[in-house]
PDB file of C-alpha atoms in Angstrom:
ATOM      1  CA  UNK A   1       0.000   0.000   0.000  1.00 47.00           C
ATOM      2  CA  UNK A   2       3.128   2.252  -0.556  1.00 49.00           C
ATOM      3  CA  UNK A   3       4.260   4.909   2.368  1.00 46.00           C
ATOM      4  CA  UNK A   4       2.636   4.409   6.278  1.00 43.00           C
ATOM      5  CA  UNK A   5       1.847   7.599   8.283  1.00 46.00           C
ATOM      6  CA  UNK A   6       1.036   7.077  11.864  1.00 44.00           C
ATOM      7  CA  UNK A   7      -1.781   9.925  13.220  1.00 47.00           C
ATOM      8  CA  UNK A   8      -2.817  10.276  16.416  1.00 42.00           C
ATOM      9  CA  UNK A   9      -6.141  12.397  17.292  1.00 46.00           C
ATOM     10  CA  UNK A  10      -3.955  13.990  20.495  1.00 44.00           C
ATOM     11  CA  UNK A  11      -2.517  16.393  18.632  1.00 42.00           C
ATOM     12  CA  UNK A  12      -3.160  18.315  15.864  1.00 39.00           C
ATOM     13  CA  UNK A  13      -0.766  20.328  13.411  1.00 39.00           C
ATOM     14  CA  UNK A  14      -1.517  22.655  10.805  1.00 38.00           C
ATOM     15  CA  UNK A  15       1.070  24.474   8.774  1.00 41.00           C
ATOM     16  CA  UNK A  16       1.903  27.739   9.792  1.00 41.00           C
ATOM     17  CA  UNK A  17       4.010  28.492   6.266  1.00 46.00           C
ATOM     18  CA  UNK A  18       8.087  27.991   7.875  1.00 45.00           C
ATOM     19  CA  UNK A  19       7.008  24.968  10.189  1.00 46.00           C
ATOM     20  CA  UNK A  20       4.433  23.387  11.636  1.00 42.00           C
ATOM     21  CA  UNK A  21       2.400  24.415  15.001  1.00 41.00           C
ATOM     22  CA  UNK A  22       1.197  21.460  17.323  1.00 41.00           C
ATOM     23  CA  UNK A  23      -2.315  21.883  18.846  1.00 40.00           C
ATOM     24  CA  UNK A  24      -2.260  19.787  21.572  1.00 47.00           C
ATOM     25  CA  UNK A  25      -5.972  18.331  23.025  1.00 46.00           C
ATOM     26  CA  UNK A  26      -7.972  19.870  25.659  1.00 47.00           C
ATOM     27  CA  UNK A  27      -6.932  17.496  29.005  1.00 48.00           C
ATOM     28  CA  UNK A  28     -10.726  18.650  29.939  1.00 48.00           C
ATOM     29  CA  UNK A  29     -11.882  17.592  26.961  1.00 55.00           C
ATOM     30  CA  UNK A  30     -10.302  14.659  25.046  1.00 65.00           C
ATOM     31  CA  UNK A  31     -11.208  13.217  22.108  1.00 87.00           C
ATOM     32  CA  UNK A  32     -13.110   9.770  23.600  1.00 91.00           C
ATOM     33  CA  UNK A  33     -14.017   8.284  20.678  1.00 93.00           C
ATOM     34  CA  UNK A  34     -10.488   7.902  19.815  1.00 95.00           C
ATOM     35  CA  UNK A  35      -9.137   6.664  23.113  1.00 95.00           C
ATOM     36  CA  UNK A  36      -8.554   3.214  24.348  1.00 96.00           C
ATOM     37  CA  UNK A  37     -10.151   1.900  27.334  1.00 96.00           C
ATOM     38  CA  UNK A  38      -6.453   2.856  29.640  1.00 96.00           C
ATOM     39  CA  UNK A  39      -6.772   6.529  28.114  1.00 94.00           C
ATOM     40  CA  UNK A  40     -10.562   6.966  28.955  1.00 94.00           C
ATOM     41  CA  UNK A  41     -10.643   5.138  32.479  1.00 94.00           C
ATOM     42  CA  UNK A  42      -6.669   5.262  33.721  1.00 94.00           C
ATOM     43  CA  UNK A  43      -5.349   8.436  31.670  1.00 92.00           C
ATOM     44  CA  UNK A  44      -2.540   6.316  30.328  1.00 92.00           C
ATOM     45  CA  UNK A  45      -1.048   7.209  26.603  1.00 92.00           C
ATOM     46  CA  UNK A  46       1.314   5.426  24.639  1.00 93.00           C
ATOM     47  CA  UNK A  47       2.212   4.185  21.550  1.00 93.00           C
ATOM     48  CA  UNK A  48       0.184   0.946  22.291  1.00 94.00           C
ATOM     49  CA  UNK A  49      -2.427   2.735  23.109  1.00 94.00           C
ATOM     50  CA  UNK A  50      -1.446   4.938  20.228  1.00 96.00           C
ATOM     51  CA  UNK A  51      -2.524   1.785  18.022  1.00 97.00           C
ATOM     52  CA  UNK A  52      -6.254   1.700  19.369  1.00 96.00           C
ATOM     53  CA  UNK A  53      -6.211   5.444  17.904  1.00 96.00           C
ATOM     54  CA  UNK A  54      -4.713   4.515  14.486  1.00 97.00           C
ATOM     55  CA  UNK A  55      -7.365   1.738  14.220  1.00 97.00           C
ATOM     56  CA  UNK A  56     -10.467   4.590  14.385  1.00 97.00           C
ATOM     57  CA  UNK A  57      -8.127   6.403  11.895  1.00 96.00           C
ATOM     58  CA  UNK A  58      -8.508   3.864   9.795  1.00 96.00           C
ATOM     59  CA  UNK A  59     -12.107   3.572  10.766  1.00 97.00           C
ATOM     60  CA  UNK A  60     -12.575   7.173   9.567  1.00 96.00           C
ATOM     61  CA  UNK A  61     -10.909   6.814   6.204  1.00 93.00           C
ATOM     62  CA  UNK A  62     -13.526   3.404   5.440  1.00 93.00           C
ATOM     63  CA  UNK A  63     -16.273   5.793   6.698  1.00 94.00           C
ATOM     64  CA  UNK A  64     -15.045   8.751   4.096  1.00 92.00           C
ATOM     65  CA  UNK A  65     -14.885  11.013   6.847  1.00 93.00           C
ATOM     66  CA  UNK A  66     -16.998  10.071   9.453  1.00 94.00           C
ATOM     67  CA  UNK A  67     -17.095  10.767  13.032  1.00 94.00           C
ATOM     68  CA  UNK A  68     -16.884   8.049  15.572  1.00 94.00           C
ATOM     69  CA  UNK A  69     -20.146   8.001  17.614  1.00 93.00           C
ATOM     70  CA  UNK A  70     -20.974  11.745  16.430  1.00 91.00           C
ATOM     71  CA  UNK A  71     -24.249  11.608  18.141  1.00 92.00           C
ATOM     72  CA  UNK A  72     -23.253  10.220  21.427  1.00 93.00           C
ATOM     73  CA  UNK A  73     -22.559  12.237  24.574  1.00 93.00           C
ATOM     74  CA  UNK A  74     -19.620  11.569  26.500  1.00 93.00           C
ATOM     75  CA  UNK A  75     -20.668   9.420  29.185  1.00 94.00           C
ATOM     76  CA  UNK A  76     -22.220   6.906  26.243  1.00 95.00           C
ATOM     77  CA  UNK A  77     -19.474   6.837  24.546  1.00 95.00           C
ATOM     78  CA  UNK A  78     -17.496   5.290  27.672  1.00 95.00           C
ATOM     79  CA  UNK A  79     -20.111   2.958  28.330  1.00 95.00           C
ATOM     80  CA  UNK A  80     -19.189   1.637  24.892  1.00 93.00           C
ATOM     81  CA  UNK A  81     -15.698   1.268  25.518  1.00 93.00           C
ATOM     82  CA  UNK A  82     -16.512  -0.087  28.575  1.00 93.00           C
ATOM     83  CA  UNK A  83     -19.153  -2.765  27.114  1.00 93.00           C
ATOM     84  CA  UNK A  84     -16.256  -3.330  24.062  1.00 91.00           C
ATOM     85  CA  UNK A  85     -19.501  -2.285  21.724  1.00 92.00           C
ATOM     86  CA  UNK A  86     -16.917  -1.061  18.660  1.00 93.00           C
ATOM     87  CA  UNK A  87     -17.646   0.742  15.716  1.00 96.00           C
ATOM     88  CA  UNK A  88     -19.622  -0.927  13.355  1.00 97.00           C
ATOM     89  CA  UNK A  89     -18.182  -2.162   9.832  1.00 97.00           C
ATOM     90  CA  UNK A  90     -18.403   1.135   7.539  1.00 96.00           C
ATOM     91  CA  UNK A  91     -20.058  -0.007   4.371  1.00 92.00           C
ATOM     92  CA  UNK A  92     -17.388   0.209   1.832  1.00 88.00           C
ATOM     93  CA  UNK A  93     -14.969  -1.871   4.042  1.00 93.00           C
ATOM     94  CA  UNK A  94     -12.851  -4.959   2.628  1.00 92.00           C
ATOM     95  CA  UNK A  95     -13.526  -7.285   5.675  1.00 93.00           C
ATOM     96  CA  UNK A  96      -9.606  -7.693   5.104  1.00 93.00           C
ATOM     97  CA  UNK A  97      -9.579  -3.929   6.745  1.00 95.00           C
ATOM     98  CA  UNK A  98     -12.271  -4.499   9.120  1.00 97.00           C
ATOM     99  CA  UNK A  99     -10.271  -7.402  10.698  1.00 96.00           C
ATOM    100  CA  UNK A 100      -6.851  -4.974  10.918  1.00 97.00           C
ATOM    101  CA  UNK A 101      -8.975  -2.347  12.878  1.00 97.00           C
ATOM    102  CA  UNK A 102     -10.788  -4.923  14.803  1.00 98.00           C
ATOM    103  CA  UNK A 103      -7.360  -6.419  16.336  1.00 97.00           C
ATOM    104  CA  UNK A 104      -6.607  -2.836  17.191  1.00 98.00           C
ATOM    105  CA  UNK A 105      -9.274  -2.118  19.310  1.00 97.00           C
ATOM    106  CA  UNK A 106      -8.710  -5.150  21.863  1.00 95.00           C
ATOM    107  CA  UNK A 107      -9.614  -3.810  25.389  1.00 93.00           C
ATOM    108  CA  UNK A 108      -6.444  -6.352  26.630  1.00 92.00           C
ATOM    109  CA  UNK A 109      -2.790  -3.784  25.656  1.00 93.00           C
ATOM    110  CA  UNK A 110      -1.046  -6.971  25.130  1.00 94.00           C
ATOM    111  CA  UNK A 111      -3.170  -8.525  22.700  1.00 96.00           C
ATOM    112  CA  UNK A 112      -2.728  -5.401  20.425  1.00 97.00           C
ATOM    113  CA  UNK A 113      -0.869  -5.557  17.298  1.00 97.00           C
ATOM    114  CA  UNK A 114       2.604  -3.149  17.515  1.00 96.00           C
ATOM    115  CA  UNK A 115       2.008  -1.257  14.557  1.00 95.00           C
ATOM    116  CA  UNK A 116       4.932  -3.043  12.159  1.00 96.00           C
ATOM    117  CA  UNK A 117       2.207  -5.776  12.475  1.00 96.00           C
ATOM    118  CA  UNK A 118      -0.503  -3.672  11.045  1.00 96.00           C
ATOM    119  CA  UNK A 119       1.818  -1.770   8.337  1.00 94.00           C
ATOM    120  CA  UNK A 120       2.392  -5.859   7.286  1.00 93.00           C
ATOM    121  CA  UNK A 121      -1.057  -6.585   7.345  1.00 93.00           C
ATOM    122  CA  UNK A 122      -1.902  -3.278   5.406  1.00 92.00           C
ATOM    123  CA  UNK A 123       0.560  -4.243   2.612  1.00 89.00           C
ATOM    124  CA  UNK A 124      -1.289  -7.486   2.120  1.00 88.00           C
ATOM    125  CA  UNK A 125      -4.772  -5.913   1.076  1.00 85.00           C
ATOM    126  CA  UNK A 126      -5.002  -5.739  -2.296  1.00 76.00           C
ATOM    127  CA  UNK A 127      -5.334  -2.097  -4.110  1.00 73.00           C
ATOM    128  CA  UNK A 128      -8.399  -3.775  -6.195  1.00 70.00           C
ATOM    129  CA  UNK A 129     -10.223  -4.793  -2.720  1.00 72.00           C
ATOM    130  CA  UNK A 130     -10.445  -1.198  -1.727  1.00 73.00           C
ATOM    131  CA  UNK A 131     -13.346   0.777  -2.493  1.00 66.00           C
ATOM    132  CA  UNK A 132     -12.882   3.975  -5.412  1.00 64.00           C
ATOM    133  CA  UNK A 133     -11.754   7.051  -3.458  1.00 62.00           C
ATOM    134  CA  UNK A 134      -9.543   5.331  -0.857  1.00 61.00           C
ATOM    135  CA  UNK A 135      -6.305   5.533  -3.056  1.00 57.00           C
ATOM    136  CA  UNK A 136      -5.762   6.996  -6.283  1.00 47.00           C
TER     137      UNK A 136
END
């Protein structure tokens, strides 16, 4: 699937024309829907849990641009997490994909792929099982 480019939704950057700014999240206010369970419930972040966020990335992309549990108010969202009641297949989805962001979203850390597992995965999915729009 050519390059890999790891985002995370805890910070942000824009171009600011000689370099780029970081926006860092709101500690009040933190993107749930993109958290692991040990972000939401513990306030722990790393790059394992880093892999839970790449996996609603992912998510996102399938969706074209949808927001995870955009009608949901905080404290249902966490019951989610808490219930492991994921995001649903998005429509256009190789089940191929689906699997890769499944695996990322155990609630167990250790069970999680480290994400040269997923870039190998990734470069197993054939171009032709991906929906139009995806890649060019």
């Amino acid at each position: 699937m050519g390059n890999l480019q790891i985002s995370t939704p805890c910070s942000v950057a824009r171009d600011v024309g000689s370099g780029l700014e970081f926006l860092h999240m709101n500690e009040r206010n933190p993107p749930i829907g993109w958290l692991p369970p040990e972000s939401v419930f513990m306030n722990q972040y790393d790059s394992i849990s880093d892999i839970w966020s790449y996996g609603v990335l992912l998510w996102e992309i399938f969706s074209f641009g949808e927001v995870p549990y955009k009608t949901e108010s905080k404290n249902e969202i966490e019951e989610h997490i808490r219930q492991s009641d994921l995001l649903p297949r998005p429509l256009y989805c190789p089940s191929a994909m689906f699997d890769i962001m499944l695996s990322t979203w155990t609630q167990t850390r250790e069970t999680r792929p480290m994400i040269s597992e997923v870039r190998s995965k990734l470069d197993e999915i054939s171009a032709d099982e991906l929906p139009v729009g995806i890649i060019s």
